[in-house]
XYZ file of C-alpha atoms in Angstrom:
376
model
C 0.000 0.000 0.000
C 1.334 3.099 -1.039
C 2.013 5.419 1.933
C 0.358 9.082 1.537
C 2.061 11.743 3.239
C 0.378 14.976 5.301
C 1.285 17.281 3.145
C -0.053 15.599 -0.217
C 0.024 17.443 -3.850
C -3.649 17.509 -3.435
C -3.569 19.534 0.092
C -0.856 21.566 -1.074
C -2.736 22.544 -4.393
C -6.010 23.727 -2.273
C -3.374 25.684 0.118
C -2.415 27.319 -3.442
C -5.666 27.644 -4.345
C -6.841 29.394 -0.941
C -3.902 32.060 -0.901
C -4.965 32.886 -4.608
C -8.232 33.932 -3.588
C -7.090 35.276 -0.642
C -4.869 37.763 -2.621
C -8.096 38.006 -4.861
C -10.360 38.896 -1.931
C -8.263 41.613 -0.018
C -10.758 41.999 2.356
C -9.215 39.034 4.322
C -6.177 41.308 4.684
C -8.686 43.950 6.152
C -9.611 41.644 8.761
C -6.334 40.615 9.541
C -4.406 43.653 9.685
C -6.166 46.810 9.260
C -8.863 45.825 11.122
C -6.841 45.196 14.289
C -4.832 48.547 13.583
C -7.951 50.264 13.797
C -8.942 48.650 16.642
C -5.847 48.874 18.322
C -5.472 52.877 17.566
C -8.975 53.443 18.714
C -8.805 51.701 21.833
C -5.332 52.053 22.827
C -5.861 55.698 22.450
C -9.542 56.502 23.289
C -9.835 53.683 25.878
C -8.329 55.213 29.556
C -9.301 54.278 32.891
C -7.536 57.020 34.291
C -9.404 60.079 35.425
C -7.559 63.624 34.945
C -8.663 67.338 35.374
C -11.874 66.689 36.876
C -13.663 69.931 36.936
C -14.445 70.504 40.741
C -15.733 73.795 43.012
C -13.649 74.745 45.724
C -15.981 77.109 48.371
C -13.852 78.987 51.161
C -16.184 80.520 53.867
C -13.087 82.436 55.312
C -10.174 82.702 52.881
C -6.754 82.979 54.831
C -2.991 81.647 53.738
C -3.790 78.097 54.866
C -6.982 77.728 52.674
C -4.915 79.313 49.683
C -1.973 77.033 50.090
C -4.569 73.988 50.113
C -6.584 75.747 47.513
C -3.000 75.995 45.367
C -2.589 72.271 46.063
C -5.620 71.492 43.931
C -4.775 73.446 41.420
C -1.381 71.701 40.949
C -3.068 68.673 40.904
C -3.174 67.000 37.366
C -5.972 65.387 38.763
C -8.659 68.201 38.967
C -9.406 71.709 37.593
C -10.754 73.914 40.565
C -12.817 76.428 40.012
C -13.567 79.207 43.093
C -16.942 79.877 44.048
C -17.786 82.152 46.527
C -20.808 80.958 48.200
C -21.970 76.899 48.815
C -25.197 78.410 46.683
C -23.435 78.874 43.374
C -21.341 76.213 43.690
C -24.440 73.376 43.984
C -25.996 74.928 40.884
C -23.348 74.090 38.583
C -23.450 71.080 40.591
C -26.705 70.371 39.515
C -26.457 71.035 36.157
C -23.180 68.891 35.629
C -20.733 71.127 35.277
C -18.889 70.049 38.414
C -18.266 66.540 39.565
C -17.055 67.788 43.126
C -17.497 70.588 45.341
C -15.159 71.031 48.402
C -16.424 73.284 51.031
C -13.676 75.120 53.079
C -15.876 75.495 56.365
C -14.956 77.563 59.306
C -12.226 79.268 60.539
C -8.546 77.837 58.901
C -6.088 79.192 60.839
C -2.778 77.214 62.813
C -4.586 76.524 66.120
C -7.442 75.353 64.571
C -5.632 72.891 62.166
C -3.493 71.836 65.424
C -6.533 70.981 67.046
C -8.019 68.962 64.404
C -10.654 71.563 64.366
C -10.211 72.541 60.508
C -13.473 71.660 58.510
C -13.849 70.004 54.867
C -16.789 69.194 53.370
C -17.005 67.498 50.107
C -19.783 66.608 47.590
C -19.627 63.994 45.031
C -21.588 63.354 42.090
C -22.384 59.415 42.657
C -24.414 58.935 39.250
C -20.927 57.638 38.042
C -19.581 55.422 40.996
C -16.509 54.370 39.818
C -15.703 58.022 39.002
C -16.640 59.063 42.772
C -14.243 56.961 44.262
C -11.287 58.264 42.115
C -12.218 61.581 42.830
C -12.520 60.902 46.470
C -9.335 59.282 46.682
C -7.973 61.669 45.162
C -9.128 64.344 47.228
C -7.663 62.476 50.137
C -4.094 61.763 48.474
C -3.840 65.770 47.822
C -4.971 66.246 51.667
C -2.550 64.137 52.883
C 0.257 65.607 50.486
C -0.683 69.188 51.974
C -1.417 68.374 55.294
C 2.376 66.289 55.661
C 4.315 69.447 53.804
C 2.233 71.803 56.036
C 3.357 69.964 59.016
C 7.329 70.015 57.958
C 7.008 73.725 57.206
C 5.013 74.796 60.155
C 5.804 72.045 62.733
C 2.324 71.621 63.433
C 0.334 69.259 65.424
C -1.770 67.582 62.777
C 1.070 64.881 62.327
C -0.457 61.783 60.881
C -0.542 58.284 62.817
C 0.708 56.338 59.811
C 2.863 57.509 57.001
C 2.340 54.730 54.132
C 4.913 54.158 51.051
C 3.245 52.590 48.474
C 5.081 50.434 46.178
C 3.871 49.941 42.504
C 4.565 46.412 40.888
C 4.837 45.429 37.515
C 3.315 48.395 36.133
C 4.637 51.493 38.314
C 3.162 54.394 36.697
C -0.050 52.639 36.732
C -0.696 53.364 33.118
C -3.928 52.174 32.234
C -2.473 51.839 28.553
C 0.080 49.212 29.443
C -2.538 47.358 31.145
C -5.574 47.978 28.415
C -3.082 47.387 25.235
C -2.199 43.491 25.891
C -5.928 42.803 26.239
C -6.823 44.614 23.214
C -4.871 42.521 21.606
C -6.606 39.387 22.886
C -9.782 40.772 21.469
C -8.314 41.598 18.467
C -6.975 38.287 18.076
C -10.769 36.889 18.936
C -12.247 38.871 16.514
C -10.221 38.373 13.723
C -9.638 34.931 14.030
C -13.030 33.422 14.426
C -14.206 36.203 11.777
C -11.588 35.070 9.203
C -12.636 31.155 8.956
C -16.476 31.732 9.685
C -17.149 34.526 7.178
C -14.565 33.191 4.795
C -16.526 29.929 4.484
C -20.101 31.352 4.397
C -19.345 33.400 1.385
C -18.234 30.407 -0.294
C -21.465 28.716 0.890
C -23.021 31.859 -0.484
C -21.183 31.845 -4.026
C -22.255 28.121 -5.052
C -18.063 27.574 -5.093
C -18.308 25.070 -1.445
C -20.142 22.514 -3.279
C -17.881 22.576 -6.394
C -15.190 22.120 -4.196
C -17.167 18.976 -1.875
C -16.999 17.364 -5.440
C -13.228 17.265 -6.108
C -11.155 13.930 -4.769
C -10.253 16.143 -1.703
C -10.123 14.133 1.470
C -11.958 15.748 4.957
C -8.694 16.401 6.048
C -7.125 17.877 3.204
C -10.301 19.938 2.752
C -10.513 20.941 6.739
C -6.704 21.348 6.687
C -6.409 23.843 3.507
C -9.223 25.910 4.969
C -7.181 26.472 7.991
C -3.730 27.058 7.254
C -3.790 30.037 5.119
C -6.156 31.705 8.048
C -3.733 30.484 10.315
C -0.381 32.354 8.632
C -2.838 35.498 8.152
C -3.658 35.638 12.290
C -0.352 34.900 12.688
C 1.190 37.958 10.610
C -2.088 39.868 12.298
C -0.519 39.125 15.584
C 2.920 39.972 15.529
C 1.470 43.177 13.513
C -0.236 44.164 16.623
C 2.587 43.457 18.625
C 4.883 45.515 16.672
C 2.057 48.151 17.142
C 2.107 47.476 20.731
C 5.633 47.821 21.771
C 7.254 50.812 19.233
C 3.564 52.925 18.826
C 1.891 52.693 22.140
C 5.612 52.088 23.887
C 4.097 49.290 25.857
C 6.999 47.123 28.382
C 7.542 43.833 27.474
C 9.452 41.881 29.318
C 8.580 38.553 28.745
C 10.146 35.766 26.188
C 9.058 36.330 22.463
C 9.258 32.575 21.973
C 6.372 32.243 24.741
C 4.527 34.805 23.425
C 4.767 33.055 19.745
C 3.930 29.747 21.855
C 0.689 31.115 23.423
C -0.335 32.773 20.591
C -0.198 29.633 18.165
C -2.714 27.716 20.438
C -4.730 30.317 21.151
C -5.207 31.252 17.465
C -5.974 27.623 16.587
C -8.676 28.101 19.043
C -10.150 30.827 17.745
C -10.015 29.471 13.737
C -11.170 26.303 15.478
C -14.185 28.635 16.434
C -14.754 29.887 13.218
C -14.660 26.555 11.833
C -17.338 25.759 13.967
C -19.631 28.313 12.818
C -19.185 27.873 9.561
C -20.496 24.734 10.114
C -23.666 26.003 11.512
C -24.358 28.929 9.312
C -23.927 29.724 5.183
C -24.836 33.175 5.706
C -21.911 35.700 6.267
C -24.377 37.914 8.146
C -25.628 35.343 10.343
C -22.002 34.399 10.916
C -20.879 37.548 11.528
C -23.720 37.925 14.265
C -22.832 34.393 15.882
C -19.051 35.797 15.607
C -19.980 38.830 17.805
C -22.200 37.349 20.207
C -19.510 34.170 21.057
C -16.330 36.006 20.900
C -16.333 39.745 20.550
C -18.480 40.369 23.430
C -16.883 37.568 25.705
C -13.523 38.154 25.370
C -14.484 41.910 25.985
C -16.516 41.679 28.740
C -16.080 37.820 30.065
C -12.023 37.535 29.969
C -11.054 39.955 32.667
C -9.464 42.652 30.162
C -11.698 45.514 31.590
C -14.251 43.765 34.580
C -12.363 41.953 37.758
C -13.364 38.379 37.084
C -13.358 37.715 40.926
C -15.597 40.782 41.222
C -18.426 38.990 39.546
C -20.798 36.309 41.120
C -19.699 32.403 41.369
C -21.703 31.298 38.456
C -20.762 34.128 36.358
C -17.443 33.179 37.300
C -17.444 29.967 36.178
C -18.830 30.713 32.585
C -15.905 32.404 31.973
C -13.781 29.732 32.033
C -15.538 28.892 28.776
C -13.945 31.293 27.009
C -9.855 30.929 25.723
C -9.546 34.651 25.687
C -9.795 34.799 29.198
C -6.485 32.701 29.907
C -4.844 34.241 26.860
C -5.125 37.501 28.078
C -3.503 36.237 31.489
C -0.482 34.972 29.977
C -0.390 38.222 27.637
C -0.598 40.745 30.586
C 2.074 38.529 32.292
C 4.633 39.026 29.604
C 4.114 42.172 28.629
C 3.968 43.867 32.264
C 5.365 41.397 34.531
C 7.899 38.634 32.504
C 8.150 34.994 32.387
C 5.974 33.882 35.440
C 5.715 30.128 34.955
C 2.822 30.030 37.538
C 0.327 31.911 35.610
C 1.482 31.262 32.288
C 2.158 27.501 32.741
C -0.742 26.453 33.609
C -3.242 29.131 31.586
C -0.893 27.768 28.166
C -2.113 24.201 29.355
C -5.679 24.892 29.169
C -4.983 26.753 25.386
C -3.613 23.563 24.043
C -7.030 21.549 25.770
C -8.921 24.058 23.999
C -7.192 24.316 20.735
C -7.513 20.237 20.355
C -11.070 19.775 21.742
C -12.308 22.612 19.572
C -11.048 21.776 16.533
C -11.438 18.199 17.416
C -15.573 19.055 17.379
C -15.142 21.007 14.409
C -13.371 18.508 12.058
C -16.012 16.241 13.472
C -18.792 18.259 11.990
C -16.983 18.980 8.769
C -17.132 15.460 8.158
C -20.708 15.028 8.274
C -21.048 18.064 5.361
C -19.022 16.442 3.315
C -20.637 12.977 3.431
């Protein structure tokens, strides 16, 4: 019996054939590499969790040096943009109409003695329709108060000394640059995106254009035809990938200090995932808008919202939790957030890579399965 090899003429001819109409088609190029530019550029740029020059009223009842030099300290504060009001009246108006987020009411008399005797007065008002917006701003009221209060008391050798004096240390990401941290998970959904989009809409068109059916007819094997279908998809992702990490690392001037062979690693499982996913819905749909729906709904909005790349996965409830196990973006962007910020921690990555290769196999496992049955 003669023995056929993996790579036979016949496969090799349909790989041809695929990158011909790939180069044909260059919307497949869209998806794989401006589409995640654009992506990238919108989000890496538009996308910040940080909160800067928050428009705030500052009220002083009785204005003397002490409530200027605090009153100086917010406005040296990248943080806010203080605006003086002279009565608590005026102040809650442009409250109430939004053009404030925060008032701070001097109250009382602000002298030495006072201060001394913890007898100094601040009230503040927050806007809570935005919650996650009223704790930064009253944190950061408190981290300017501090910062005055401690260079007040090694000027003026005051009384107010606080109990504790904390030093904060920073790790992995020391600015605490929300783009450092957003950028690898962008990526991820990128990745998502792009991947499941390229094999699923790919293969409804053809279901669309009549071609699929031509091409069930030729000698072509299941596995040559499942095969050829992936492959070229597979070197696309691949260039859109280390495309976006180019993009990453010289444009957005993310860190990475992790190994570029683990990254390559991760990123080859995961993608098979993904095109293992698109695979999949090819098999259920031969519509390109229905796929393109089923794409969005199963992986864009997942790996956005399910893989912990902007919501704190132990934040949400137990069951909640456990869906999102589900999903391979979610350990994907683990191990990408690990090498980027933090470097080659075996811990997270080892076992998170583990669970990519379970998912790459089982996936595309299921969806060779079911591209047997359209053939036959």
């Amino acid at each position: 019996m003669k023995k056929e090899f993996f790579f036979t003429k016949r496969l090799l001819g349909f790989i041809r054939k695929e990158w011909i109409e790939i180069l044909r088609d260059p919307s497949s190029f869209g998806i794989a590499f401006v589409l995640p530019s654009i992506l990238l550029f919108l989000f890496g740029y538009g996308i910040s969790l940080d909160a800067v020059h928050l428009p705030i009223g500052v009220v002083v009842e009785n204005p003397t040096g002490l409530t200027s030099s605090f009153e100086s300290s917010l406005k040296n504060s990248i943080y806010f943009s203080p605006q003086s009001y002279s009565t608590i009246q005026k102040a809650e108006a442009d409250f109430e109409k939004g053009q404030l987020l925060g008032i701070v009411w001097l109250r009382g008399n602000w002298n030495r003695e006072t201060l001394a005797f913890g007898h100094g007065n601040i009230e503040t008002i927050v806007n809570g329709t935005d919650a996650n917006t009223a704790r930064l701003i009253e944190g950061y009221l408190l981290g300017v108060w501090s910062t005055w209060l401690k260079r007040e008391n090694s000027d003026q050798n005051l009384n107010g000394t606080l109990p504790v004096s904390p030093e904060i240390r920073v790790w992995f990401n020391p600015a605490l640059l929300t783009r450092d941290y957003l950028v690898p998970g962008i990526i991820v959904v990128n990745m998502t995106v792009v991947g499941a989009l390229l094999t699923a809409l790919v293969v409804a068109r053809e279901w669309e254009r009549g071609t699929m059916e031509a091409m069930l007819a030729t000698p072509l094997t299941k596995r040559e035809h499942f095969i050829g279908k992936l492959l070229p998809y597979f070197a696309l992702g691949m260039g859109g990938m280390f495309f976006s990490f180019l993009f990453a690392v010289f444009i957005f001037k993310v860190p990475f200090r992790g190994s570029f062979w683990i990254l390559l690693t991760a990123s080859f499982f995961f993608l098979l995932a993904v095109l293992g996913i698109g695979m999949l819905i090819s098999n259920i749909s031969r519509n390109s808008f229905v796929a393109c729906m089923i794409v969005i709904v199963t992986s864009f909005l997942p790996a956005f919202m399910l893989s912990g790349f902007i919501f704190d996965i132990h934040s949400m409830p137990e069951p909640i939790q456990f869906f999102t196990l589900l999903f391979p973006a979610r350990y994907f962007i683990a191990i990408l957030q690990t090498l980027f910020l933090a470097g080659n921690v075996w811990s997270v990555i080892g076992g998170n890579l583990m669970i990519l290769v379970l998912f790459a196999g089982i996936i595309n496992g299921i969806s060779y399965s079911l591209w047997k049955k359209r053939i036959e």
